[in-house]
XYZ file of C-alpha atoms in Angstrom:
344
model
C -14.941 -0.274 -43.292
C -11.958 2.059 -43.440
C -9.089 0.863 -45.607
C -5.609 0.716 -44.144
C -3.899 4.094 -44.332
C -0.533 4.402 -46.020
C 2.429 5.340 -43.874
C 4.285 8.591 -44.542
C 7.263 6.478 -45.630
C 5.243 4.888 -48.473
C 3.761 8.242 -49.498
C 7.216 9.787 -49.697
C 8.402 6.782 -51.753
C 5.562 7.416 -54.241
C 6.710 11.025 -54.684
C 10.335 9.951 -55.032
C 9.495 7.433 -57.767
C 7.274 9.985 -59.527
C 10.197 12.423 -59.618
C 12.196 9.654 -61.282
C 9.590 9.731 -64.115
C 8.198 6.320 -63.173
C 4.637 5.713 -64.474
C 1.767 5.127 -62.020
C 1.466 1.429 -62.983
C 5.175 0.801 -62.227
C 5.051 2.745 -58.957
C 2.053 0.664 -57.849
C 3.879 -2.556 -58.734
C 7.085 -1.567 -56.936
C 5.331 -0.460 -53.733
C 2.569 -3.084 -53.911
C -0.301 -0.612 -53.656
C -3.305 0.034 -55.857
C -2.900 2.267 -58.917
C -5.845 4.366 -57.725
C -4.044 4.939 -54.421
C -0.911 6.157 -56.188
C -3.013 8.455 -58.370
C -4.885 9.817 -55.312
C -1.637 10.555 -53.389
C -0.106 12.383 -56.358
C -3.286 14.415 -56.962
C -3.534 15.368 -53.277
C 0.092 16.511 -53.211
C -0.404 18.584 -56.360
C -3.582 20.274 -55.111
C -2.883 20.774 -51.378
C 0.845 20.316 -51.026
C 0.161 17.920 -48.095
C 0.674 14.198 -47.666
C -0.788 13.730 -44.162
C -4.445 12.747 -43.769
C -6.956 15.297 -42.534
C -7.967 14.779 -38.903
C -11.302 12.981 -38.655
C -13.866 14.427 -36.244
C -14.859 10.999 -34.882
C -18.189 9.991 -33.417
C -19.988 12.768 -31.511
C -19.845 12.486 -27.719
C -23.062 10.978 -26.329
C -23.060 12.989 -23.075
C -23.492 16.709 -22.636
C -21.549 18.906 -20.210
C -24.521 18.686 -17.822
C -24.475 14.874 -18.034
C -20.749 14.825 -17.309
C -21.212 17.042 -14.241
C -24.009 14.768 -13.041
C -21.779 11.659 -13.329
C -18.901 13.291 -11.421
C -21.284 14.645 -8.794
C -22.720 11.181 -8.068
C -19.245 9.694 -7.576
C -18.077 12.607 -5.437
C -21.133 12.263 -3.225
C -20.684 8.504 -2.842
C -17.353 7.053 -4.044
C -18.824 3.537 -3.760
C -21.381 4.270 -6.505
C -21.016 1.712 -9.307
C -21.101 2.432 -13.044
C -24.358 0.461 -13.194
C -25.945 2.688 -10.544
C -24.796 5.832 -12.371
C -26.203 4.433 -15.588
C -29.582 3.624 -13.997
C -29.826 7.100 -12.472
C -29.121 8.753 -15.826
C -31.796 6.662 -17.516
C -34.365 8.138 -15.120
C -33.617 11.584 -16.582
C -33.678 10.346 -20.169
C -29.933 9.831 -20.773
C -29.209 6.428 -22.289
C -25.504 5.560 -22.357
C -23.366 2.477 -21.712
C -21.282 1.600 -18.653
C -18.188 2.088 -20.785
C -19.198 5.697 -21.450
C -19.689 6.294 -17.708
C -16.228 4.879 -16.978
C -14.734 6.920 -19.812
C -16.130 10.166 -18.396
C -14.765 9.247 -14.938
C -11.346 8.378 -16.353
C -11.244 11.727 -18.133
C -11.756 13.372 -14.726
C -8.844 11.359 -13.210
C -11.056 8.877 -11.332
C -9.901 5.253 -11.286
C -11.693 2.218 -9.905
C -9.669 0.736 -7.028
C -10.132 -1.820 -4.264
C -11.159 -0.030 -1.062
C -8.705 -0.535 1.788
C -10.202 -2.103 4.906
C -9.566 0.020 7.997
C -10.723 -0.378 11.610
C -13.899 1.500 12.498
C -12.809 4.471 14.606
C -15.271 6.197 16.940
C -15.799 9.945 16.755
C -14.147 10.349 20.172
C -11.030 8.440 19.122
C -10.871 10.230 15.780
C -10.772 13.537 17.646
C -8.085 12.224 20.012
C -5.976 11.030 17.067
C -6.392 14.347 15.290
C -5.473 16.327 18.412
C -2.406 14.140 18.949
C -1.310 14.575 15.340
C -1.682 18.360 15.437
C 0.139 18.611 18.766
C 3.122 16.494 17.651
C 3.299 17.396 13.970
C 6.042 19.992 14.441
C 8.137 17.980 16.911
C 11.816 17.879 15.906
C 13.531 14.667 14.830
C 15.359 14.404 18.149
C 12.026 14.142 19.982
C 11.180 10.927 18.112
C 14.729 9.585 18.466
C 14.394 9.757 22.280
C 11.347 7.457 22.329
C 11.478 3.755 23.153
C 8.678 2.162 21.128
C 7.074 -0.943 22.663
C 4.350 -3.428 21.779
C 3.352 -7.102 21.725
C 2.885 -9.306 18.687
C 1.990 -12.893 17.803
C 4.445 -14.818 15.634
C 3.107 -17.894 13.836
C 5.241 -20.977 13.336
C 4.218 -21.070 9.664
C 4.177 -17.627 8.084
C 1.639 -16.834 5.385
C 3.481 -16.582 2.059
C 0.408 -15.420 0.162
C -0.263 -16.638 -3.384
C 2.600 -18.093 -5.375
C 2.983 -18.670 -9.082
C 4.122 -22.099 -10.284
C 5.113 -23.428 -13.724
C 3.290 -26.713 -14.401
C 1.588 -28.706 -17.122
C -2.123 -29.448 -17.443
C -3.334 -32.094 -14.976
C -0.425 -31.645 -12.511
C -1.992 -29.021 -10.216
C -2.049 -31.384 -7.197
C 1.466 -32.769 -7.563
C 3.401 -32.153 -4.295
C 6.094 -30.143 -6.062
C 3.422 -27.838 -7.501
C 1.655 -27.062 -4.186
C 2.429 -25.054 -1.059
C 1.634 -26.153 2.486
C -0.823 -24.578 4.891
C -1.387 -25.387 8.551
C -4.586 -24.578 10.430
C -4.201 -21.646 12.855
C -0.585 -21.181 11.787
C 0.583 -24.514 13.277
C 1.263 -22.903 16.649
C 2.531 -19.493 17.659
C 4.389 -17.496 20.295
C 3.513 -14.161 21.848
C 6.373 -11.705 22.172
C 7.013 -8.275 23.675
C 9.617 -6.108 22.005
C 10.999 -2.588 21.935
C 12.935 -0.478 19.481
C 14.233 3.028 18.934
C 15.511 4.949 15.959
C 18.990 3.587 16.741
C 17.951 -0.066 16.458
C 15.935 -2.937 17.868
C 15.907 -3.903 21.539
C 15.142 -7.160 23.326
C 12.547 -9.643 22.067
C 10.866 -11.285 25.089
C 8.618 -14.339 24.747
C 5.696 -14.248 27.150
C 5.697 -17.969 27.920
C 9.316 -17.630 29.100
C 8.343 -15.226 31.884
C 4.958 -16.596 33.040
C 4.841 -19.123 35.875
C 2.483 -21.480 34.058
C 4.443 -21.144 30.772
C 1.389 -19.702 29.053
C 1.290 -16.828 26.575
C -1.350 -14.956 28.575
C 0.044 -11.634 29.754
C -1.668 -9.713 32.558
C -0.687 -6.525 34.328
C 1.656 -8.346 36.709
C 3.551 -10.110 33.922
C 3.714 -6.847 32.009
C 5.254 -5.064 35.023
C 7.853 -7.822 35.343
C 8.842 -7.306 31.700
C 9.008 -3.526 32.127
C 11.126 -3.888 35.255
C 13.629 -6.154 33.491
C 13.719 -4.563 30.045
C 12.887 -0.851 29.905
C 15.909 0.686 31.664
C 18.306 -1.826 30.084
C 17.134 -1.205 26.509
C 16.522 2.528 26.848
C 20.030 3.253 28.119
C 21.540 1.052 25.412
C 19.514 2.502 22.518
C 18.885 6.097 23.620
C 20.596 7.083 26.846
C 19.344 8.102 30.286
C 16.880 10.680 28.999
C 14.149 8.757 27.230
C 10.372 8.498 26.847
C 8.321 5.296 26.586
C 5.554 4.700 24.072
C 2.887 2.074 24.711
C -0.680 1.689 23.510
C -3.861 1.733 25.602
C -4.168 -2.020 26.195
C -5.871 -2.674 29.594
C -2.713 -4.219 31.069
C -0.821 -1.067 30.069
C -3.368 1.319 31.573
C -4.072 -0.745 34.718
C -3.786 1.196 37.977
C -0.969 -1.033 39.260
C 0.978 -0.531 36.027
C 0.546 3.242 36.142
C 1.688 3.370 39.794
C 4.705 1.214 38.917
C 5.694 3.558 36.074
C 5.163 6.604 38.280
C 7.420 5.122 40.954
C 10.122 4.556 38.325
C 9.717 8.198 37.217
C 9.582 7.192 33.576
C 8.065 9.590 31.051
C 5.232 8.106 28.995
C 4.165 9.390 25.581
C 0.397 9.929 25.747
C -0.955 7.724 22.991
C -4.362 7.968 21.268
C -6.546 4.842 21.223
C -7.004 2.813 18.018
C -3.737 4.053 16.555
C -1.537 1.065 15.651
C -1.034 2.719 12.249
C 0.973 5.450 13.968
C 3.334 3.085 15.784
C 6.503 2.397 13.731
C 7.181 -0.810 15.687
C 4.152 -2.368 13.953
C 6.003 -2.066 10.662
C 9.163 -3.430 12.293
C 7.088 -6.488 13.305
C 5.911 -6.822 9.701
C 9.540 -6.701 8.593
C 10.406 -9.377 11.168
C 7.657 -11.724 9.963
C 8.531 -11.145 6.316
C 12.174 -12.087 6.948
C 11.127 -15.110 9.000
C 9.559 -16.687 5.897
C 13.007 -17.744 4.712
C 13.958 -19.427 8.016
C 11.401 -22.294 7.970
C 11.464 -23.337 11.686
C 9.619 -26.580 12.478
C 8.909 -26.140 16.224
C 8.460 -23.334 18.747
C 12.024 -23.410 20.033
C 13.380 -23.049 16.513
C 10.820 -20.299 15.899
C 11.997 -18.376 18.968
C 15.648 -18.686 18.008
C 14.925 -17.612 14.435
C 12.758 -14.705 15.607
C 15.473 -13.375 17.954
C 18.105 -13.693 15.234
C 15.877 -11.993 12.674
C 14.817 -9.206 15.063
C 18.456 -8.440 15.804
C 19.258 -8.466 12.072
C 16.993 -5.484 11.390
C 19.387 -2.674 10.556
C 19.646 0.713 12.225
C 18.875 2.352 8.876
C 15.548 0.477 8.780
C 14.443 1.428 12.309
C 15.569 5.021 11.794
C 13.557 5.233 8.578
C 10.456 3.924 10.381
C 10.778 6.330 13.306
C 11.508 9.298 11.069
C 8.305 8.538 9.161
C 6.291 9.850 12.138
C 6.006 13.249 10.503
C 4.371 11.833 7.361
C 2.130 9.573 9.478
C 0.861 12.538 11.467
C 0.372 14.602 8.317
C -1.741 11.767 6.899
C -3.903 11.738 10.044
C -4.451 15.491 9.801
C -5.248 15.233 6.086
C -7.740 12.405 6.721
C -9.224 14.203 9.760
C -8.389 11.469 12.228
C -9.045 8.368 10.164
C -6.663 5.415 9.880
C -3.788 6.094 7.501
C -1.199 3.292 7.235
């Protein structure tokens, strides 16, 4: 066992007292250290002129440079390789080390264990389309993105998921009503909504069951055309002006022949959009912002939910929508860097 090392402050105090002609016994009593320690410090200072301890070499490293390269190579080849698997592989070649040593070598090479993000599986064809889109639009000026009316549909639950919450309580009171949060199966009801936005702000929030004849939330191509007819020109002129472009994803009701003919007749410009690319659409993050803000409203029925959703959607500031739209450049750069994979 190593004894506790003296601080430089105590060592300097020993020298100071020695200069005052204090004997070793008295110095040890004053500073509450052993007489042998005082004697050793004074002898070391007289012989070397130093008070600091010599640097200890420590225990020799158990892995060689070759072993270290082998560990890094296994993780580079398969990032999902566990420390146990690395350890077992090394044992086959006669290297016996602990999991802690494996992790230490990885940490030294700037690798950190993290939870893998779950992303949609993207086909090779769609990856190529995403990559081509990103490369083609990467250098577009800011004004190009400001002239786009972003559109999409989303489902809004009556009871938003608050995630895990911390609560202060005493032992045995975990199930007290004031110490629990409520959950409702399937969100306790929901509404489907269509919305649009631009860099200059949010547009109209339309609830599907308000425009369908049977008051259902099922939207087909016909219902979608009715929404476009009533909302696109109105919102585009208000948010952008007369020269605008529409963004929409490749949902079947969006790409239906009747829908495409309707858009062509209106002479609207459509931004060609790659499939499986919700991560590129800034309105998705505006929807997330909407649902996050809705958590504080606490509506108890669908009508209250609709009113709260409209109010909250309109409360999203221009600075927030502009920030989202202007992030298109970094989104596209991420797609190029990841060679077409999902990014956000």
